[in-house]
Short mmCIF file of C-alpha atoms in Angstrom, two decimals:
data_model
loop_
_atom_site.label_atom_id
_atom_site.label_comp_id
_atom_site.label_asym_id
_atom_site.label_seq_id
_atom_site.Cartn_x
_atom_site.Cartn_y
_atom_site.Cartn_z
CA UNK K 1 113.35 84.48 52.06
CA UNK K 2 112.66 88.38 51.48
CA UNK K 3 112.08 88.07 47.23
CA UNK K 4 109.74 85.00 48.28
CA UNK K 5 107.31 87.11 49.79
CA UNK K 6 107.53 90.19 47.15
CA UNK K 7 107.23 87.99 44.09
CA UNK K 8 103.44 87.02 42.31
CA UNK K 9 101.81 83.94 41.43
CA UNK K 10 102.96 83.32 38.55
CA UNK K 11 106.95 83.29 39.28
CA UNK K 12 106.43 81.24 42.27
CA UNK K 13 104.38 78.80 40.17
CA UNK K 14 107.83 79.19 38.30
CA UNK K 15 110.30 79.16 40.64
CA UNK K 16 108.25 75.50 42.10
CA UNK K 17 108.68 73.48 37.87
CA UNK K 18 112.61 75.14 38.36
CA UNK K 19 112.83 73.50 41.22
CA UNK K 20 111.47 69.45 39.72
CA UNK K 21 113.60 70.07 36.22
CA UNK K 22 116.63 71.27 39.01
CA UNK K 23 115.49 67.65 41.52
CA UNK K 24 114.63 65.75 38.81
CA UNK K 25 111.62 64.95 38.63
CA UNK K 26 110.58 66.66 36.07
CA UNK K 27 111.96 67.43 32.08
CA UNK K 28 112.73 70.13 30.43
CA UNK K 29 109.74 69.28 28.29
CA UNK K 30 106.97 68.59 30.76
CA UNK K 31 107.96 72.52 32.37
CA UNK K 32 107.77 73.90 29.09
CA UNK K 33 104.46 72.15 28.76
CA UNK K 34 103.20 73.28 32.02
CA UNK K 35 104.17 76.43 31.88
CA UNK K 36 103.11 77.42 28.64
CA UNK K 37 106.80 78.32 27.78
CA UNK K 38 109.59 77.17 24.61
CA UNK K 39 112.01 74.88 25.53
CA UNK K 40 114.72 77.56 24.91
CA UNK K 41 112.78 79.84 27.18
CA UNK K 42 112.71 76.82 29.81
CA UNK K 43 116.32 76.75 29.49
CA UNK K 44 116.58 80.82 29.96
CA UNK K 45 115.18 79.92 33.89
CA UNK K 46 117.68 77.60 34.86
CA UNK K 47 120.70 79.12 34.23
CA UNK K 48 118.91 82.37 35.89
CA UNK K 49 117.65 80.14 39.09
CA UNK K 50 121.97 78.54 39.04
CA UNK K 51 123.44 82.21 38.73
CA UNK K 52 121.03 84.58 41.43
CA UNK K 53 118.37 82.01 43.06
CA UNK K 54 114.52 82.61 42.83
CA UNK K 55 115.88 86.45 42.59
CA UNK K 56 116.64 85.77 39.37
CA UNK K 57 112.92 84.67 38.51
CA UNK K 58 111.20 87.86 39.38
CA UNK K 59 110.31 90.17 36.74
CA UNK K 60 113.28 93.12 36.28
CA UNK K 61 110.28 95.33 35.61
CA UNK K 62 109.48 95.47 38.88
CA UNK K 63 109.39 98.57 40.77
CA UNK K 64 109.84 100.62 37.56
CA UNK K 65 108.33 102.95 35.88
CA UNK K 66 105.74 102.41 32.98
CA UNK K 67 105.97 103.03 30.12
CA UNK K 68 103.04 103.50 28.81
CA UNK K 69 102.52 105.89 31.80
CA UNK K 70 101.16 110.07 32.09
CA UNK K 71 103.40 112.79 32.05
CA UNK K 72 102.92 114.59 35.23
CA UNK K 73 102.02 117.72 33.24
CA UNK K 74 98.89 115.94 32.42
CA UNK K 75 98.34 114.42 35.65
CA UNK K 76 98.38 117.65 36.90
CA UNK K 77 96.26 119.24 34.02
CA UNK K 78 93.40 116.26 35.28
CA UNK K 79 93.55 116.74 38.14
CA UNK K 80 93.83 121.20 38.27
CA UNK K 81 90.38 120.52 35.46
CA UNK K 82 88.98 118.74 37.68
CA UNK K 83 89.54 120.36 40.77
CA UNK K 84 87.40 123.46 39.11
CA UNK K 85 85.46 122.18 37.38
CA UNK K 86 83.96 118.34 38.41
CA UNK K 87 84.58 119.02 41.95
CA UNK K 88 81.94 117.07 43.47
CA UNK K 89 82.11 114.39 40.14
CA UNK K 90 82.77 110.62 40.39
CA UNK K 91 85.92 109.43 38.71
CA UNK K 92 82.80 107.91 36.14
CA UNK K 93 81.47 111.20 35.30
CA UNK K 94 84.46 113.25 35.80
CA UNK K 95 86.01 111.14 33.37
CA UNK K 96 83.52 111.68 30.67
CA UNK K 97 83.35 115.25 30.57
CA UNK K 98 86.62 115.47 30.26
CA UNK K 99 86.76 113.58 27.46
CA UNK K 100 83.34 115.66 26.07
CA UNK K 101 84.69 118.85 26.95
CA UNK K 102 88.36 119.15 27.07
CA UNK K 103 89.34 116.21 24.93
CA UNK K 104 91.60 114.71 27.56
CA UNK K 105 91.34 111.20 27.59
CA UNK K 106 91.99 109.12 30.23
CA UNK K 107 90.67 105.73 31.96
CA UNK K 108 88.07 106.25 34.45
CA UNK K 109 90.18 103.83 37.28
CA UNK K 110 93.30 105.91 36.51
CA UNK K 111 91.21 108.84 37.50
CA UNK K 112 90.08 107.51 40.15
CA UNK K 113 93.20 106.34 41.67
CA UNK K 114 94.95 110.50 40.78
CA UNK K 115 91.66 111.88 42.67
CA UNK K 116 91.66 109.04 45.66
CA UNK K 117 96.24 109.95 46.04
CA UNK K 118 94.96 113.53 45.60
CA UNK K 119 92.24 113.92 48.21
CA UNK K 120 89.50 114.51 46.20
CA UNK K 121 87.67 111.35 46.24
CA UNK K 122 86.79 108.78 49.15
CA UNK K 123 86.42 105.45 47.92
CA UNK K 124 82.89 103.87 49.14
CA UNK K 125 85.02 101.71 52.33
CA UNK K 126 86.63 105.24 53.18
CA UNK K 127 83.35 106.95 53.84
CA UNK K 128 82.42 106.98 57.05
CA UNK K 129 78.98 106.57 57.78
CA UNK K 130 76.99 108.73 59.83
CA UNK K 131 76.75 108.33 63.30
CA UNK K 132 73.99 108.65 65.11
CA UNK K 133 73.93 109.53 68.50
CA UNK K 134 71.25 107.92 70.80
CA UNK K 135 69.26 111.13 72.94
CA UNK K 136 67.57 110.89 76.05
CA UNK K 137 63.88 110.66 76.66
CA UNK K 138 62.49 112.61 77.96
CA UNK K 139 61.25 113.62 81.28
CA UNK K 140 57.50 114.07 81.90
CA UNK K 141 54.93 112.02 81.13
CA UNK K 142 52.84 114.40 77.80
CA UNK K 143 56.20 116.37 77.07
CA UNK K 144 56.38 115.33 73.19
CA UNK K 145 54.57 112.48 71.18
CA UNK K 146 55.87 110.76 68.65
CA UNK K 147 53.26 110.08 65.95
CA UNK K 148 54.01 108.14 62.56
CA UNK K 149 51.88 105.95 60.28
CA UNK K 150 52.77 102.50 59.26
CA UNK K 151 51.65 100.72 56.26
CA UNK K 152 51.64 97.08 55.85
CA UNK K 153 50.06 94.03 55.29
CA UNK K 154 48.57 93.86 58.98
CA UNK K 155 45.61 91.85 57.79
CA UNK K 156 47.80 89.58 55.96
CA UNK K 157 46.21 87.71 53.80
CA UNK K 158 43.05 88.06 55.08
CA UNK K 159 42.26 91.78 54.77
CA UNK K 160 43.62 94.47 52.26
CA UNK K 161 46.87 96.73 53.14
CA UNK K 162 45.89 99.77 55.53
CA UNK K 163 47.65 102.22 57.73
CA UNK K 164 48.03 102.03 61.21
CA UNK K 165 48.25 105.75 63.30
CA UNK K 166 50.87 105.10 65.87
CA UNK K 167 51.13 107.51 68.56
CA UNK K 168 53.88 107.10 71.34
CA UNK K 169 55.27 109.05 73.73
CA UNK K 170 58.51 109.67 74.07
CA UNK K 171 59.12 109.81 77.81
CA UNK K 172 57.43 106.11 79.15
CA UNK K 173 57.67 105.01 75.80
CA UNK K 174 53.98 103.94 76.53
CA UNK K 175 51.13 103.16 73.25
CA UNK K 176 48.88 106.68 73.87
CA UNK K 177 46.33 105.76 70.56
CA UNK K 178 46.36 103.32 68.01
CA UNK K 179 43.92 103.40 64.54
CA UNK K 180 43.67 102.05 61.84
CA UNK K 181 42.57 103.37 58.92
CA UNK K 182 42.91 103.02 54.67
CA UNK K 183 45.87 105.28 53.70
CA UNK K 184 48.06 107.91 55.55
CA UNK K 185 45.33 111.37 55.49
CA UNK K 186 44.78 114.25 56.78
CA UNK K 187 40.85 113.29 58.03
CA UNK K 188 41.87 110.14 59.06
CA UNK K 189 44.53 112.08 61.48
CA UNK K 190 42.59 114.82 62.23
CA UNK K 191 39.56 112.02 63.84
CA UNK K 192 42.58 110.23 65.50
CA UNK K 193 44.05 113.01 67.49
CA UNK K 194 40.96 114.28 68.22
CA UNK K 195 40.00 110.99 70.38
CA UNK K 196 43.74 111.74 71.44
CA UNK K 197 43.01 114.99 72.66
CA UNK K 198 39.85 113.90 73.87
CA UNK K 199 41.33 110.84 76.30
CA UNK K 200 44.28 112.67 76.96
CA UNK K 201 44.20 116.04 76.94
CA UNK K 202 47.00 118.86 74.68
CA UNK K 203 50.47 117.39 74.97
CA UNK K 204 53.32 120.38 74.41
CA UNK K 205 54.23 119.59 70.78
CA UNK K 206 53.75 116.00 69.20
CA UNK K 207 57.02 115.08 66.99
CA UNK K 208 56.18 113.30 63.17
CA UNK K 209 58.18 113.22 60.04
CA UNK K 210 58.11 115.07 57.22
CA UNK K 211 55.30 114.06 55.35
CA UNK K 212 53.30 115.77 53.35
CA UNK K 213 50.23 115.52 56.24
CA UNK K 214 52.68 117.20 58.50
CA UNK K 215 54.75 119.60 56.70
CA UNK K 216 54.29 122.24 53.66
CA UNK K 217 56.63 122.70 51.39
CA UNK K 218 55.72 126.31 51.06
CA UNK K 219 56.18 127.88 53.88
CA UNK K 220 56.37 131.45 54.34
CA UNK K 221 58.71 133.55 56.36
CA UNK K 222 56.63 135.98 57.37
CA UNK K 223 53.48 134.59 58.04
CA UNK K 224 53.53 131.83 60.48
CA UNK K 225 50.14 130.13 59.19
CA UNK K 226 50.49 130.60 55.79
CA UNK K 227 52.34 127.31 54.78
CA UNK K 228 50.66 125.22 58.17
CA UNK K 229 48.85 121.94 55.72
CA UNK K 230 45.30 121.30 57.57
CA UNK K 231 47.15 118.99 59.85
CA UNK K 232 49.06 121.89 61.09
CA UNK K 233 46.63 124.83 61.05
CA UNK K 234 44.64 122.54 63.43
CA UNK K 235 46.98 122.09 66.23
CA UNK K 236 47.94 125.14 66.24
CA UNK K 237 44.66 126.78 66.81
CA UNK K 238 44.67 124.59 70.16
CA UNK K 239 48.70 125.47 70.77
CA UNK K 240 49.87 122.67 70.15
CA UNK K 241 53.28 122.44 68.85
CA UNK K 242 54.47 119.97 65.82
CA UNK K 243 57.85 119.18 65.08
CA UNK K 244 59.15 117.52 61.93
CA UNK K 245 62.28 115.07 62.45
CA UNK K 246 64.62 115.41 59.43
CA UNK K 247 65.50 111.82 59.62
CA UNK K 248 63.52 108.48 60.56
CA UNK K 249 66.37 107.54 63.51
CA UNK K 250 65.88 110.93 65.18
CA UNK K 251 62.08 109.38 65.80
CA UNK K 252 63.58 106.37 66.87
CA UNK K 253 60.71 105.60 69.68
CA UNK K 254 57.84 104.79 67.13
CA UNK K 255 59.53 103.69 63.92
CA UNK K 256 61.35 101.12 67.07
CA UNK K 257 57.32 100.73 67.74
CA UNK K 258 55.74 100.45 63.81
CA UNK K 259 58.36 97.05 63.68
CA UNK K 260 57.58 95.61 67.19
CA UNK K 261 53.46 96.43 66.00
CA UNK K 262 54.65 94.44 62.73
CA UNK K 263 55.24 91.86 64.82
CA UNK K 264 53.14 91.27 67.01
CA UNK K 265 50.32 93.14 66.78
CA UNK K 266 50.21 91.31 63.43
CA UNK K 267 50.05 87.92 65.23
CA UNK K 268 47.32 89.02 67.93
CA UNK K 269 44.98 89.82 65.07
CA UNK K 270 45.52 86.59 62.85
CA UNK K 271 44.39 84.58 66.50
CA UNK K 272 41.82 86.87 66.94
CA UNK K 273 40.68 86.23 63.26
CA UNK K 274 40.43 89.87 62.59
CA UNK K 275 40.13 90.74 58.98
CA UNK K 276 38.54 94.94 59.37
CA UNK K 277 39.69 97.88 59.97
CA UNK K 278 36.36 98.25 62.04
CA UNK K 279 37.25 95.18 64.43
CA UNK K 280 40.85 96.01 65.10
CA UNK K 281 39.84 99.88 65.69
CA UNK K 282 38.21 97.96 68.50
CA UNK K 283 41.27 95.43 70.01
CA UNK K 284 43.59 98.50 69.88
CA UNK K 285 42.69 99.43 73.47
CA UNK K 286 43.09 95.98 74.98
CA UNK K 287 46.11 95.61 72.63
CA UNK K 288 47.69 99.19 73.78
CA UNK K 289 46.55 97.81 77.39
CA UNK K 290 49.10 94.56 77.34
CA UNK K 291 51.75 96.41 75.17
CA UNK K 292 52.61 99.24 78.18
CA UNK K 293 52.40 96.97 80.87
CA UNK K 294 55.66 94.95 79.35
CA UNK K 295 57.19 97.58 77.21
CA UNK K 296 56.04 101.26 78.96
CA UNK K 297 58.69 102.47 81.42
CA UNK K 298 58.42 105.11 84.59
CA UNK K 299 59.26 108.55 83.45
CA UNK K 300 61.87 110.45 85.26
CA UNK K 301 59.72 113.56 86.00
CA UNK K 302 55.67 112.35 87.42
CA UNK K 303 53.82 115.38 86.56
CA UNK K 304 51.94 114.99 83.25
CA UNK K 305 52.60 117.91 81.08
CA UNK K 306 48.97 116.98 79.61
CA UNK K 307 46.86 120.74 79.22
CA UNK K 308 42.88 120.91 79.68
CA UNK K 309 41.32 122.60 76.50
CA UNK K 310 40.58 126.09 77.45
CA UNK K 311 36.93 127.30 77.26
CA UNK K 312 37.15 129.32 74.82
CA UNK K 313 38.98 126.14 72.38
CA UNK K 314 36.27 124.31 70.21
CA UNK K 315 38.03 121.45 69.48
CA UNK K 316 35.47 119.71 66.91
CA UNK K 317 36.26 123.52 65.66
CA UNK K 318 39.58 122.49 65.23
CA UNK K 319 39.69 118.73 64.30
CA UNK K 320 38.18 119.64 60.73
CA UNK K 321 39.37 120.95 56.95
CA UNK K 322 39.05 124.51 56.60
CA UNK K 323 38.55 126.13 53.18
CA UNK K 324 38.78 130.14 52.00
CA UNK K 325 35.73 130.67 49.88
CA UNK K 326 34.09 134.16 48.60
CA UNK K 327 30.72 134.41 48.80
CA UNK K 328 29.24 135.58 45.80
CA UNK K 329 27.11 138.71 45.98
CA UNK K 330 24.00 135.77 44.95
CA UNK K 331 25.20 134.00 47.55
CA UNK K 332 26.68 130.83 46.58
CA UNK K 333 30.31 129.75 46.52
CA UNK K 334 31.59 126.36 45.79
CA UNK K 335 33.52 123.42 47.28
CA UNK K 336 35.31 120.57 46.16
CA UNK K 337 33.59 120.88 42.64
CA UNK K 338 30.06 121.49 44.73
CA UNK K 339 28.16 125.03 44.53
CA UNK K 340 26.54 126.18 47.58
CA UNK K 341 23.70 128.45 47.92
CA UNK K 342 22.85 130.30 50.76
CA UNK K 343 19.77 130.25 52.94
CA UNK K 344 18.89 134.63 51.65
CA UNK K 345 18.60 135.30 55.82
CA UNK K 346 19.47 138.46 56.73
CA UNK K 347 23.18 137.95 57.65
CA UNK K 348 24.22 136.21 54.51
CA UNK K 349 22.98 138.85 52.92
CA UNK K 350 25.38 141.56 54.45
CA UNK K 351 27.38 139.08 53.45
CA UNK K 352 27.53 139.30 50.18
CA UNK K 353 31.42 139.26 49.15
CA UNK K 354 32.94 138.88 52.23
CA UNK K 355 35.25 135.44 52.74
CA UNK K 356 33.91 132.92 53.80
CA UNK K 357 35.33 129.50 55.78
CA UNK K 358 34.18 126.09 54.39
CA UNK K 359 34.05 123.92 57.69
CA UNK K 360 34.99 119.73 56.21
CA UNK K 361 34.41 117.79 59.36
CA UNK K 362 36.03 114.07 58.99
CA UNK K 363 32.66 112.65 60.21
CA UNK K 364 31.52 113.75 56.68
CA UNK K 365 29.47 116.93 58.01
CA UNK K 366 30.25 119.97 56.84
CA UNK K 367 29.59 124.27 58.18
CA UNK K 368 29.81 127.52 55.61
CA UNK K 369 30.84 129.61 58.69
CA UNK K 370 31.95 133.60 59.13
CA UNK K 371 33.04 134.91 62.28
CA UNK K 372 32.72 131.43 64.12
CA UNK K 373 28.63 131.50 62.99
CA UNK K 374 27.03 128.73 61.09
CA UNK K 375 24.90 129.91 58.36
CA UNK K 376 22.25 127.60 56.59
CA UNK K 377 22.94 126.61 53.05
CA UNK K 378 21.66 123.98 50.62
CA UNK K 379 23.40 122.28 47.54
CA UNK K 380 22.50 123.80 44.03
CA UNK K 381 24.02 121.93 41.33
CA UNK K 382 27.02 119.40 41.21
CA UNK K 383 29.74 120.05 39.40
CA UNK K 384 31.04 118.26 36.96
CA UNK K 385 34.74 117.01 37.64
CA UNK K 386 37.11 116.54 35.25
CA UNK K 387 38.77 113.54 35.17
CA UNK K 388 42.39 113.22 35.42
CA UNK K 389 45.50 111.64 36.57
CA UNK K 390 45.16 111.64 40.67
CA UNK K 391 48.40 112.27 42.30
CA UNK K 392 49.15 109.62 44.77
CA UNK K 393 52.11 109.41 48.00
CA UNK K 394 53.88 106.10 47.76
CA UNK K 395 52.50 105.46 51.03
CA UNK K 396 48.58 105.43 49.43
CA UNK K 397 49.34 103.97 45.33
CA UNK K 398 48.59 100.61 47.51
CA UNK K 399 44.55 101.72 48.67
CA UNK K 400 44.72 103.58 45.32
CA UNK K 401 45.38 100.10 42.95
CA UNK K 402 42.04 98.62 44.76
CA UNK K 403 40.41 101.54 44.56
CA UNK K 404 40.94 101.44 40.92
CA UNK K 405 40.52 97.20 41.27
CA UNK K 406 36.87 97.38 41.56
CA UNK K 407 35.66 100.37 40.34
CA UNK K 408 37.17 99.11 37.22
CA UNK K 409 34.66 95.31 38.04
CA UNK K 410 31.75 97.61 38.57
CA UNK K 411 32.36 99.35 35.10
CA UNK K 412 29.83 97.79 32.80
CA UNK K 413 31.23 97.45 29.05
CA UNK K 414 27.63 99.22 27.12
CA UNK K 415 28.30 99.94 23.26
CA UNK K 416 28.08 103.64 21.84
CA UNK K 417 24.52 104.89 21.55
CA UNK K 418 25.80 107.56 19.14
CA UNK K 419 26.96 105.07 16.48
CA UNK K 420 24.55 105.06 13.61
CA UNK K 421 21.17 102.49 13.51
CA UNK K 422 20.62 99.58 10.66
CA UNK K 423 17.40 98.12 10.16
CA UNK K 424 17.57 95.05 10.90
CA UNK K 425 20.70 95.31 12.83
CA UNK K 426 20.83 94.23 16.75
CA UNK K 427 23.91 95.57 17.50
CA UNK K 428 24.96 98.78 15.40
CA UNK K 429 28.51 97.43 16.17
CA UNK K 430 28.57 94.22 13.58
CA UNK K 431 26.21 93.51 10.58
CA UNK K 432 22.75 92.50 9.82
CA UNK K 433 21.83 88.63 12.16
CA UNK K 434 23.24 86.58 10.71
CA UNK K 435 27.44 88.15 10.18
CA UNK K 436 26.48 90.51 6.78
CA UNK K 437 28.88 91.58 5.73
CA UNK K 438 27.40 94.09 3.15
CA UNK K 439 25.05 96.34 6.03
CA UNK K 440 29.02 97.03 7.39
CA UNK K 441 30.63 99.64 7.25
CA UNK K 442 32.29 98.88 4.28
CA UNK K 443 29.90 97.17 1.04
CA UNK K 444 30.45 96.33 -2.49
CA UNK K 445 32.53 99.50 -5.20
CA UNK K 446 33.22 101.09 -1.61
CA UNK K 447 36.54 102.42 -0.57
CA UNK K 448 38.63 100.49 2.44
CA UNK K 449 38.33 102.70 4.93
CA UNK K 450 35.36 104.94 4.29
CA UNK K 451 32.02 105.24 5.98
CA UNK K 452 29.31 104.12 3.02
CA UNK K 453 26.21 106.30 2.26
CA UNK K 454 23.46 103.48 3.01
CA UNK K 455 21.24 105.73 1.49
CA UNK K 456 22.51 105.57 -1.92
CA UNK K 457 23.16 102.25 -1.68
CA UNK K 458 21.28 100.14 -4.67
CA UNK K 459 20.87 97.47 -1.99
CA UNK K 460 19.05 99.25 0.56
CA UNK K 461 16.95 101.08 -2.38
CA UNK K 462 15.74 97.50 -3.04
CA UNK K 463 15.14 95.95 0.49
CA UNK K 464 13.24 98.52 1.37
CA UNK K 465 11.24 98.97 -1.76
CA UNK K 466 10.42 95.28 -1.40
CA UNK K 467 9.43 95.81 2.52
CA UNK K 468 7.45 98.47 1.90
CA UNK K 469 5.04 96.77 -1.13
CA UNK K 470 4.71 93.60 1.42
CA UNK K 471 3.53 96.56 3.96
CA UNK K 472 1.05 97.51 0.63
CA UNK K 473 -0.47 94.54 0.25
CA UNK K 474 -1.09 92.90 3.84
CA UNK K 475 -3.39 96.18 3.74
#
């Protein structure tokens, strides 16, 4: 019985046929056909079975090292090179580099087994998945507010794809603010955060992902404010911190809320026939009240950590895009490809050569300030913009494609007005009315690919003379 356990499927198949031959239910010729062997080989198997039983049909090579195996010295050399140069390489790439740089040829599967036995490589099945331990809720309401944008087909086929900016309290799981926007951008986050702060006050901190709105990739270690984004700078002015999570699992509260919203909110919008961002924003407070009643939980500590705005804090002045520009001696500065000229007041004249702050508000207003004082200005000139490829984030790709489609649909295909004009043509891109090819770019005797000087064309000259003669006779 122990022999049968270690026999291969092929050997078990041979044993079954040999037993049938010995019982007389199968002939040697038929057994040879079924096994794909000659009659002599079948008789050899019968003798081995009669002498040693089922063990006689087992391969004599089992348990012995292969004659084609690599030597131990070769194996150790390959592993030493992998440890020294390719410790973090996979077996496939390591095998390629061994052949390319060291002239050592070994199959990737053999190298994979060697690396696994040596502990250099761990198979995909044996790799331990990263464990994310659950984090408890915060104790107080307003202590930590998670924010995120969910780009989704909120209106299904009834409207365009848009983003939903979600603000959810970590302690209670309650939705504190929802805002639909065309995309996840700085201005909409400023607008939504301003509405949140007006309703609830200042939380201790916002908890977000590493989106470019929240986190700059070029932060400075010397100056805390130099590496802030426009959104981060606005929160810094209001004494609100922002914390960026390293993984989506870390801010699971808002991520799970997004999944619930993509199910429930989409269906509620469908039942009410809402298909625009404006109508969805108007319905959002009603939905939040129902959502919080169903899924909200009481905080462990009843204290509200939201803080009121201080007297010196200007919410409207903080929630805008701010850029620093130097005022020229002619009292002009440039922002967003537009030139602005300040009114030549006594204060503006004294600030020539100094730095101004351009405040660009989400509602379209623009102010030029110095030390918090707004200076009057007028638009002097709109600069010509250079059309180059826009850098678009992945979450805004659908938005940009829809804008491009609208622009292409409204763009008129106009002929070039700088091309040559010829007498008698209704369209200078083609020949004369009637489709004659002689008034095109190529005429009789002209070489292909070259333009013809029509002032010297005898056909054109003859037509002009005839037209002049007709005019003179009429006069």
